[in-house]
Amino acid sequence: MVVNIQQAVSQKTAGFLTDEKIVIETLNLFFYYSSDSPALKDVNIIIPQKKVTAFIGPSGCGKSTLLRCFNRMNDLIPGTYHEGKVLIEGEDINKTGIRLERLRNKVGMVFQKSNPFPMSIWENVAFGPKVNGITDNTDLDEMVKSALIQADLWREVKERLDQSALDLSGGQQQRLCIARALANKPHIILMDEPASALDPISTGKIEETIDELKNQYTIVIVTHNMQQAARVSDYTAFMMTGEIIEFNDTRTLFTNPDKKLTEEYITGRFG
Amino acid sequence: MIKSEQTIFQRRVDRANRRARFLITIGGYSIIVSIVGILLFLIYQSLPLSFKTSMKDLLIVELPLRVNKTQLIGIDQYQEISYFLDDKGEAAYYSIINRDFLTRDSIQLEDGEKIISPAKGSLNKEVFAVGTDHGRIITSEIRMNPRYQDNRRFIEPSLKILDTFTVALPPETEVNHIEKIAFCQNEDGNLFWSWLDHTGNLHLKIYNSEDDISFDYLLTEYLGREKVSTLTFSYDGEKLIIGSQTGELFWFDLSDEEAVYLRQNWKSSQFAITALAFLIGNSSLVIGDQTGLIEVWFPVRDENDQFRFKPIHQFKEMSAAVIQILGSPRDRTFLAIDETGRIQLNYSTSNQTQLEFKKSDYPVVAASFAPKADGIILLDQKQKLGMYQLKNEHPEATLKTLFGKVWYEGYIQPEFVWQSTGGSDEFEAKLSIVPLIFGTLKGTFYAMIFSVPLALLAAIYVSQFSPRWLSRIIKPTVEIMAALPSVVIGFLAGLYFSPLFEKHLMTLVLYTFILPLIFLLSIFLWRLVPEEKRMRVPMGWELLFVIPVLGISSLAVLGLSNPIEVTLFSSNFKQWLFETSGQNYDQRNSIVVGFALGFAVIPIIFTISEDALSNVPNSLSSASLALGASRWQTVRRVVIPAAAGGIFAAVMLGFGRVIGETMIVLMATGNTPILDLSPLNGFRAMSACIAVEIPEAPVGGTLYRVLFLIAFLLFIFTFIINSLSAVIGDRLRKKYARF
């Protein structure tokens, strides 16, 4: 279910999103790694469908934490808890009875450091469909191919699908991870600094891939690199100390920020 | 100033580095050196097993004998003095050290009387009977008593006549010739003579020394038309074997001196039997025939439960008729001498011809082993005396006897047997290592099927599923298990759990069926609980559900075992098991040992595989989980393959540990070296065998060396396993774990 913008009343910064459909919405989200202090403070944000939304901010500001709230990867860290709600396609993902497997099938993720499985390229891409119950090899072949094409890797690896994924270069590995996430046919792809460990050429390729993907997928990307955010994203949220300072369409945020803090950050006065 | 301080500091650092590198290098090399040292020592101790039998000439001399024909020769245990008995009844003593004749003794013969047939009657005494052409049989003994004077040893030979009797004259004859004779003095001092007179009659006389009575038999009628060619007694006087001119053999049973009877008659050759002798132990009979054939036969139980002589070993054929066979007084070595003077040294158990030689161009007229079987003395027709030192230390250990099936005396077929020591010196050592290797592998197998699943599942649970506080308790606890001395585990298993198992066998058997059943049932029930509610159980707390399941199944088993045993197995499960499967339940069995050994290796396998699983980077499992894989899918498809190298190494290390484990198998297996896969009986492991037998093995003896060989094999086993685990583990790690 896609929630219309009008329903997200509480969102102050939503004015610029009037024409968009919303897929993710947080309501007064607090997140705690331990009981001392929240890592996220009262976060209210809406993420529009089939657009690229970037989270920027200094290290430790909570942007990755927020991202990981969307597919509940934070659950893996013992002792964490949250308050407030996260709605994905209108559904509260923290309510009891939610199947995590189904949620993560829908919300794919690409990590900061490429983490292909120590298996063949084919096995890597087919992993998601396989664990979600697809066993037919021709179907899998088809899915692997289309995912690799979407991730712009097909041309480079089609001859050696049975070779170890670990033999690929860093950039190729990261695009393989994107393909792996795509093979599940997710609605949303979360990217946690996907290019931070890559050289400029590989980064460029990843960015091109993101650009092509945004027609079909909702992409949320966390990045350190403000130029990257400016290049690839449609909307950008600037976060600091667990709060969303400003959320706006990317051009406005970078050219004419509302908040002084935002301006200071993007002009490089701290960071 | 600052610069020089820095150089001083730099120098100090360099020096420390050098020192550290030196120490570490020393440490590393000394480990390698000590391992190689151990290996070399094991080889050094076991290598003599492979040494060939060798012979060395001690003395070869032409004897200036004035006498005509030497009938018998012998030598004392120190190989200093030998005697020669000629056909005039003169015993000449010859000092081998001085190469000169000493005193003489004589069997008082009548005028013109000559010895025509001699026979020795014991393996460890120089006691013999001679038959003369006057129809007399004279039994005497030559003693070689050592006397010590001024710290020097002198051998004092003396001859003593034990018995003389004249054979009854056959009707219508005036003289009687004792053509052939066999003689035996057994350990009780009873005397046995059997002789063939020149009329072709075969006689047997038994003298019971305790009751001072004699028994006389005429055996000719039993032989039919067969003509006697040679005859011999077993050294206990219970068997008399007659060989005929046409290859027939007759076994007379003398165990009841009042009722001697023909027990078996068989044909072993197409030609005349020319030499017969028993080997030590009175079971193996060596048969030599006219064509040079040498065979060993011994009585084997047949289908009717009757002992029958059967052909067991066939030795290399000699080129001419075998004229004499001499059994060694110490082991199952025997000399076979043919007409031309060719000599073979054979070992019966291993069916091996150890030496073949010819020392003279003339036929051998008399030969004897030294009393300790470490020398041979030979006299040829031209009075040439040869003394040879024999080095034949480990004839019973050959590749065949150690690793192959061997037909041992008294067994109905060739078998793998380990039975290293027996009640007496006459015992035939059975040194097959196969049952021990089998035992080790069997123990390892049962230990591994018990411990590997348990340890690996526990490692998976602790590293991937359990709540953190629980793993913090479980891991150190399991590691403490490793500190438990294996002697304690062995003690508990052997003396406490074995009887307990036996007592509650039915309960345990029932457990193995009921527990999984109730588990499956409860999983089924659990699935009926709505998903909503199931999701509320935090991960890792499923453990709590195991406790009631265990409780319920225990109660069920306890309640059911007695009624089931009474109704289904006529109130004795063990008996039922024996009757239906023929398997006897030994108290010390492989199941108990499997548990105990498993208990000893679970900590190793658990700890190492848990580490390997925990070391799989989170990024991999995160990736899998983020793709919508369930926890279990993640573990199965990502974590376990990535940790495969470590898990494999863990299992192999456990394997190596079990193979070398000693105390537990020693105390809990019963140490029976049998070849039987059944889990209901025990086994003997190589390590336990070494521990049990090395204290009683004479240093330098065959058993001692074989035990070292076993140690060497164990070393090789563990070496191979550890190397394999390193190599394969490394390869797996390279394949799966380059993150």
mmCIF file of C-alpha atoms in Angstrom, chain B residues 402-672:
data_model
loop_
_atom_site.group_PDB
_atom_site.id
_atom_site.type_symbol
_atom_site.label_atom_id
_atom_site.label_comp_id
_atom_site.label_asym_id
_atom_site.label_seq_id
_atom_site.Cartn_x
_atom_site.Cartn_y
_atom_site.Cartn_z
ATOM 1 C CA LEU B 402 52.094 -58.574 11.313
ATOM 2 C CA PHE B 403 49.603 -57.585 8.667
ATOM 3 C CA GLY B 404 48.345 -60.766 7.068
ATOM 4 C CA LYS B 405 46.180 -63.680 8.007
ATOM 5 C CA VAL B 406 48.172 -66.427 9.624
ATOM 6 C CA TRP B 407 47.129 -69.959 10.371
ATOM 7 C CA TYR B 408 48.120 -70.458 13.988
ATOM 8 C CA GLU B 409 48.322 -73.770 15.769
ATOM 9 C CA GLY B 410 44.937 -74.881 17.003
ATOM 10 C CA TYR B 411 42.972 -72.447 14.837
ATOM 11 C CA ILE B 412 40.570 -73.759 12.245
ATOM 12 C CA GLN B 413 41.576 -71.239 9.611
ATOM 13 C CA PRO B 414 44.052 -68.421 9.001
ATOM 14 C CA GLU B 415 43.122 -65.399 11.063
ATOM 15 C CA PHE B 416 44.240 -61.993 12.259
ATOM 16 C CA VAL B 417 45.096 -62.549 15.895
ATOM 17 C CA TRP B 418 46.868 -60.529 18.512
ATOM 18 C CA GLN B 419 47.915 -62.629 21.456
ATOM 19 C CA SER B 420 51.423 -61.737 22.340
ATOM 20 C CA THR B 421 52.092 -63.823 25.398
ATOM 21 C CA GLY B 422 50.927 -67.141 26.674
ATOM 22 C CA GLY B 423 51.359 -69.344 29.665
ATOM 23 C CA SER B 424 54.616 -70.953 28.631
ATOM 24 C CA ASP B 425 57.647 -70.630 26.431
ATOM 25 C CA GLU B 426 56.039 -73.023 24.018
ATOM 26 C CA PHE B 427 53.373 -70.486 23.226
ATOM 27 C CA GLU B 428 53.057 -69.416 19.622
ATOM 28 C CA ALA B 429 53.092 -65.618 19.674
ATOM 29 C CA LYS B 430 50.346 -64.129 17.541
ATOM 30 C CA LEU B 431 51.373 -60.663 16.551
ATOM 31 C CA SER B 432 48.890 -59.470 13.994
ATOM 32 C CA ILE B 433 48.600 -55.705 14.265
ATOM 33 C CA VAL B 434 45.420 -55.739 12.208
ATOM 34 C CA PRO B 435 43.029 -56.255 15.156
ATOM 35 C CA LEU B 436 44.698 -53.363 16.949
ATOM 36 C CA ILE B 437 44.446 -51.013 13.997
ATOM 37 C CA PHE B 438 40.881 -52.165 13.610
ATOM 38 C CA GLY B 439 40.231 -51.551 17.309
ATOM 39 C CA THR B 440 41.630 -48.068 17.113
ATOM 40 C CA LEU B 441 39.530 -47.268 14.069
ATOM 41 C CA LYS B 442 36.457 -48.832 15.622
ATOM 42 C CA GLY B 443 36.826 -46.802 18.792
ATOM 43 C CA THR B 444 37.456 -43.708 16.736
ATOM 44 C CA PHE B 445 34.402 -44.390 14.625
ATOM 45 C CA TYR B 446 32.043 -44.787 17.579
ATOM 46 C CA ALA B 447 33.571 -41.819 19.337
ATOM 47 C CA MET B 448 33.247 -39.658 16.258
ATOM 48 C CA ILE B 449 29.650 -40.548 15.451
ATOM 49 C CA PHE B 450 28.818 -39.621 18.990
ATOM 50 C CA SER B 451 30.905 -36.498 19.420
ATOM 51 C CA VAL B 452 31.028 -34.816 16.012
ATOM 52 C CA PRO B 453 27.303 -34.118 15.633
ATOM 53 C CA LEU B 454 26.973 -33.101 19.256
ATOM 54 C CA ALA B 455 30.002 -30.834 19.269
ATOM 55 C CA LEU B 456 29.227 -29.235 15.915
ATOM 56 C CA LEU B 457 25.565 -28.633 16.697
ATOM 57 C CA ALA B 458 26.550 -27.189 20.049
ATOM 58 C CA ALA B 459 29.105 -24.947 18.353
ATOM 59 C CA ILE B 460 26.525 -23.781 15.830
ATOM 60 C CA TYR B 461 23.995 -23.118 18.547
ATOM 61 C CA VAL B 462 26.424 -21.260 20.757
ATOM 62 C CA SER B 463 27.950 -19.178 17.986
ATOM 63 C CA GLN B 464 24.834 -18.410 16.016
ATOM 64 C CA PHE B 465 21.678 -18.843 18.001
ATOM 65 C CA SER B 466 22.054 -18.790 21.738
ATOM 66 C CA PRO B 467 21.558 -15.595 23.707
ATOM 67 C CA ARG B 468 24.860 -14.059 24.568
ATOM 68 C CA TRP B 469 24.690 -14.690 28.310
ATOM 69 C CA LEU B 470 24.127 -18.373 27.637
ATOM 70 C CA SER B 471 27.094 -18.724 25.304
ATOM 71 C CA ARG B 472 29.170 -16.955 27.913
ATOM 72 C CA ILE B 473 28.361 -19.815 30.271
ATOM 73 C CA ILE B 474 28.403 -22.717 27.836
ATOM 74 C CA LYS B 475 31.698 -22.045 26.134
ATOM 75 C CA PRO B 476 33.944 -21.940 29.201
ATOM 76 C CA THR B 477 32.072 -24.874 30.697
ATOM 77 C CA VAL B 478 32.740 -27.033 27.671
ATOM 78 C CA GLU B 479 36.338 -25.877 27.663
ATOM 79 C CA ILE B 480 36.708 -26.932 31.281
ATOM 80 C CA MET B 481 35.583 -30.406 30.180
ATOM 81 C CA ALA B 482 38.844 -30.586 28.255
ATOM 82 C CA ALA B 483 40.755 -30.176 31.482
ATOM 83 C CA LEU B 484 39.240 -33.345 32.899
ATOM 84 C CA PRO B 485 42.025 -35.945 32.947
ATOM 85 C CA SER B 486 41.215 -38.787 30.609
ATOM 86 C CA VAL B 487 41.985 -41.263 33.369
ATOM 87 C CA VAL B 488 39.022 -39.877 35.279
ATOM 88 C CA ILE B 489 36.773 -40.220 32.256
ATOM 89 C CA GLY B 490 38.061 -43.733 31.667
ATOM 90 C CA PHE B 491 37.536 -44.627 35.290
ATOM 91 C CA LEU B 492 33.991 -43.318 35.303
ATOM 92 C CA ALA B 493 33.186 -44.993 32.002
ATOM 93 C CA GLY B 494 34.735 -48.316 32.866
ATOM 94 C CA LEU B 495 33.738 -48.728 36.454
ATOM 95 C CA TYR B 496 30.612 -46.658 36.865
ATOM 96 C CA PHE B 497 28.815 -46.183 33.567
ATOM 97 C CA SER B 498 29.443 -49.624 32.098
ATOM 98 C CA PRO B 499 27.588 -51.461 34.860
ATOM 99 C CA LEU B 500 24.953 -48.756 34.877
ATOM 100 C CA PHE B 501 24.459 -49.105 31.132
ATOM 101 C CA GLU B 502 24.195 -52.817 31.455
ATOM 102 C CA LYS B 503 21.635 -52.551 34.193
ATOM 103 C CA HIS B 504 19.497 -50.049 32.343
ATOM 104 C CA LEU B 505 20.078 -51.264 28.827
ATOM 105 C CA MET B 506 16.384 -51.416 27.992
ATOM 106 C CA THR B 507 15.853 -47.876 29.226
ATOM 107 C CA LEU B 508 18.705 -46.587 27.097
ATOM 108 C CA VAL B 509 17.601 -48.394 23.981
ATOM 109 C CA LEU B 510 14.101 -47.088 24.513
ATOM 110 C CA TYR B 511 15.466 -43.584 24.951
ATOM 111 C CA THR B 512 17.036 -43.598 21.533
ATOM 112 C CA PHE B 513 13.639 -44.270 20.017
ATOM 113 C CA ILE B 514 11.357 -42.300 22.246
ATOM 114 C CA LEU B 515 13.352 -39.113 22.576
ATOM 115 C CA PRO B 516 13.430 -38.282 18.849
ATOM 116 C CA LEU B 517 9.803 -39.311 18.606
ATOM 117 C CA ILE B 518 8.702 -36.953 21.333
ATOM 118 C CA PHE B 519 10.923 -34.263 19.872
ATOM 119 C CA LEU B 520 9.263 -34.558 16.485
ATOM 120 C CA LEU B 521 5.876 -34.609 18.145
ATOM 121 C CA SER B 522 6.589 -31.482 20.112
ATOM 122 C CA ILE B 523 7.903 -29.698 17.036
ATOM 123 C CA PHE B 524 4.682 -30.632 15.314
ATOM 124 C CA LEU B 525 2.662 -29.296 18.243
ATOM 125 C CA TRP B 526 4.752 -26.144 18.286
ATOM 126 C CA ARG B 527 3.870 -25.524 14.675
ATOM 127 C CA LEU B 528 0.222 -25.575 15.640
ATOM 128 C CA VAL B 529 0.768 -22.540 17.872
ATOM 129 C CA PRO B 530 -0.193 -19.420 15.891
ATOM 130 C CA GLU B 531 2.726 -17.721 14.214
ATOM 131 C CA GLU B 532 2.028 -14.464 16.045
ATOM 132 C CA LYS B 533 2.673 -16.103 19.379
ATOM 133 C CA ARG B 534 5.631 -18.081 18.204
ATOM 134 C CA MET B 535 7.374 -14.941 17.023
ATOM 135 C CA ARG B 536 7.295 -13.552 20.507
ATOM 136 C CA VAL B 537 9.824 -16.044 21.785
ATOM 137 C CA PRO B 538 13.176 -14.286 21.641
ATOM 138 C CA MET B 539 15.805 -16.030 19.599
ATOM 139 C CA GLY B 540 17.839 -18.536 21.568
ATOM 140 C CA TRP B 541 15.213 -19.060 24.214
ATOM 141 C CA GLU B 542 13.791 -22.039 22.367
ATOM 142 C CA LEU B 543 16.077 -23.927 24.709
ATOM 143 C CA LEU B 544 13.429 -23.574 27.376
ATOM 144 C CA PHE B 545 11.143 -25.800 25.354
ATOM 145 C CA VAL B 546 13.714 -28.559 25.263
ATOM 146 C CA ILE B 547 13.610 -29.007 29.019
ATOM 147 C CA PRO B 548 9.986 -30.146 29.313
ATOM 148 C CA VAL B 549 10.440 -32.322 26.226
ATOM 149 C CA LEU B 550 13.421 -34.005 27.833
ATOM 150 C CA GLY B 551 11.482 -34.357 31.055
ATOM 151 C CA ILE B 552 8.478 -35.903 29.387
ATOM 152 C CA SER B 553 10.518 -38.367 27.383
ATOM 153 C CA SER B 554 12.519 -39.366 30.449
ATOM 154 C CA LEU B 555 9.355 -40.030 32.379
ATOM 155 C CA ALA B 556 7.889 -41.949 29.473
ATOM 156 C CA VAL B 557 10.995 -44.071 29.113
ATOM 157 C CA LEU B 558 11.257 -44.772 32.814
ATOM 158 C CA GLY B 559 7.641 -45.752 32.978
ATOM 159 C CA LEU B 560 7.685 -47.868 29.854
ATOM 160 C CA SER B 561 10.999 -49.665 30.005
ATOM 161 C CA ASN B 562 10.037 -52.262 32.559
ATOM 162 C CA PRO B 563 6.657 -53.239 31.078
ATOM 163 C CA ILE B 564 8.150 -53.332 27.577
ATOM 164 C CA GLU B 565 11.021 -55.511 28.653
ATOM 165 C CA VAL B 566 8.664 -57.881 30.412
ATOM 166 C CA THR B 567 6.084 -58.143 27.650
ATOM 167 C CA LEU B 568 8.127 -57.900 24.460
ATOM 168 C CA PHE B 569 11.472 -59.358 25.410
ATOM 169 C CA SER B 570 10.413 -62.008 27.927
ATOM 170 C CA SER B 571 11.770 -59.828 30.728
ATOM 171 C CA ASN B 572 15.390 -60.023 29.642
ATOM 172 C CA PHE B 573 16.360 -57.726 26.821
ATOM 173 C CA LYS B 574 19.994 -58.788 26.816
ATOM 174 C CA GLN B 575 19.028 -62.418 26.479
ATOM 175 C CA TRP B 576 16.622 -61.549 23.679
ATOM 176 C CA LEU B 577 19.317 -59.583 21.910
ATOM 177 C CA PHE B 578 21.689 -62.518 22.157
ATOM 178 C CA GLU B 579 19.123 -64.974 20.896
ATOM 179 C CA THR B 580 17.948 -62.908 17.951
ATOM 180 C CA SER B 581 21.205 -61.420 16.755
ATOM 181 C CA GLY B 582 23.778 -63.741 18.255
ATOM 182 C CA GLN B 583 25.426 -60.660 19.679
ATOM 183 C CA ASN B 584 26.528 -60.906 23.224
ATOM 184 C CA TYR B 585 26.326 -57.693 25.172
ATOM 185 C CA ASP B 586 29.687 -57.092 26.778
ATOM 186 C CA GLN B 587 29.687 -54.748 29.707
ATOM 187 C CA ARG B 588 32.720 -52.923 28.358
ATOM 188 C CA ASN B 589 31.440 -52.177 24.903
ATOM 189 C CA SER B 590 31.999 -49.717 22.132
ATOM 190 C CA ILE B 591 28.948 -47.645 22.989
ATOM 191 C CA VAL B 592 30.264 -46.835 26.431
ATOM 192 C CA VAL B 593 33.708 -46.168 25.000
ATOM 193 C CA GLY B 594 32.210 -44.056 22.252
ATOM 194 C CA PHE B 595 30.495 -41.936 24.889
ATOM 195 C CA ALA B 596 33.609 -41.640 26.998
ATOM 196 C CA LEU B 597 35.967 -40.910 24.119
ATOM 197 C CA GLY B 598 33.390 -38.585 22.654
ATOM 198 C CA PHE B 599 33.226 -36.766 25.941
ATOM 199 C CA ALA B 600 36.977 -36.298 25.797
ATOM 200 C CA VAL B 601 36.992 -34.829 22.287
ATOM 201 C CA ILE B 602 33.812 -32.774 22.377
ATOM 202 C CA PRO B 603 35.662 -29.826 23.943
ATOM 203 C CA ILE B 604 38.289 -29.827 21.190
ATOM 204 C CA ILE B 605 35.838 -30.084 18.337
ATOM 205 C CA PHE B 606 33.440 -27.669 19.983
ATOM 206 C CA THR B 607 35.961 -24.982 20.832
ATOM 207 C CA ILE B 608 37.745 -24.937 17.514
ATOM 208 C CA SER B 609 34.638 -25.095 15.378
ATOM 209 C CA GLU B 610 32.899 -22.526 17.548
ATOM 210 C CA ASP B 611 35.841 -20.196 17.023
ATOM 211 C CA ALA B 612 35.733 -20.854 13.299
ATOM 212 C CA LEU B 613 32.017 -20.135 13.163
ATOM 213 C CA SER B 614 32.299 -17.009 15.280
ATOM 214 C CA ASN B 615 35.129 -15.763 13.111
ATOM 215 C CA VAL B 616 33.000 -15.742 10.001
ATOM 216 C CA PRO B 617 32.692 -11.986 9.410
ATOM 217 C CA ASN B 618 29.402 -10.463 10.356
ATOM 218 C CA SER B 619 29.322 -8.787 6.982
ATOM 219 C CA LEU B 620 28.605 -12.167 5.400
ATOM 220 C CA SER B 621 25.750 -13.134 7.638
ATOM 221 C CA SER B 622 24.427 -9.568 7.488
ATOM 222 C CA ALA B 623 24.432 -9.785 3.693
ATOM 223 C CA SER B 624 22.568 -13.042 3.832
ATOM 224 C CA LEU B 625 20.036 -11.814 6.353
ATOM 225 C CA ALA B 626 19.559 -8.606 4.404
ATOM 226 C CA LEU B 627 18.657 -10.732 1.405
ATOM 227 C CA GLY B 628 15.770 -12.199 3.333
ATOM 228 C CA ALA B 629 17.441 -15.429 4.358
ATOM 229 C CA SER B 630 16.298 -16.848 7.645
ATOM 230 C CA ARG B 631 18.742 -17.328 10.444
ATOM 231 C CA TRP B 632 19.029 -21.043 9.720
ATOM 232 C CA GLN B 633 19.448 -20.492 5.973
ATOM 233 C CA THR B 634 22.190 -18.011 6.744
ATOM 234 C CA VAL B 635 23.954 -20.461 8.997
ATOM 235 C CA ARG B 636 23.615 -23.342 6.597
ATOM 236 C CA ARG B 637 24.408 -21.596 3.345
ATOM 237 C CA VAL B 638 26.833 -18.910 4.382
ATOM 238 C CA VAL B 639 28.311 -19.323 7.828
ATOM 239 C CA ILE B 640 29.035 -23.052 7.799
ATOM 240 C CA PRO B 641 30.622 -23.067 4.319
ATOM 241 C CA ALA B 642 32.719 -20.073 5.275
ATOM 242 C CA ALA B 643 33.838 -21.812 8.462
ATOM 243 C CA ALA B 644 34.294 -25.161 6.721
ATOM 244 C CA GLY B 645 38.081 -25.016 6.961
ATOM 245 C CA GLY B 646 38.003 -24.479 10.698
ATOM 246 C CA ILE B 647 35.280 -27.047 11.247
ATOM 247 C CA PHE B 648 37.205 -29.585 9.230
ATOM 248 C CA ALA B 649 40.355 -28.860 11.198
ATOM 249 C CA ALA B 650 38.372 -29.229 14.417
ATOM 250 C CA VAL B 651 37.012 -32.611 13.415
ATOM 251 C CA MET B 652 40.398 -33.814 12.260
ATOM 252 C CA LEU B 653 42.073 -32.666 15.450
ATOM 253 C CA GLY B 654 39.411 -34.506 17.393
ATOM 254 C CA PHE B 655 40.076 -37.515 15.217
ATOM 255 C CA GLY B 656 43.783 -37.325 15.939
ATOM 256 C CA ARG B 657 43.104 -36.989 19.621
ATOM 257 C CA VAL B 658 40.836 -40.044 19.691
ATOM 258 C CA ILE B 659 43.327 -42.172 17.801
ATOM 259 C CA GLY B 660 46.046 -41.407 20.294
ATOM 260 C CA GLU B 661 43.813 -41.488 23.368
ATOM 261 C CA THR B 662 45.002 -44.170 25.746
ATOM 262 C CA MET B 663 43.575 -44.126 29.242
ATOM 263 C CA ILE B 664 39.923 -44.204 28.268
ATOM 264 C CA VAL B 665 40.247 -47.072 25.836
ATOM 265 C CA LEU B 666 42.508 -48.842 28.286
ATOM 266 C CA MET B 667 40.001 -48.679 31.107
ATOM 267 C CA ALA B 668 36.692 -48.922 29.356
ATOM 268 C CA THR B 669 37.120 -51.257 26.394
ATOM 269 C CA GLY B 670 37.930 -54.584 27.956
ATOM 270 C CA ASN B 671 40.980 -54.658 25.647
ATOM 271 C CA THR B 672 39.826 -57.658 23.669
#
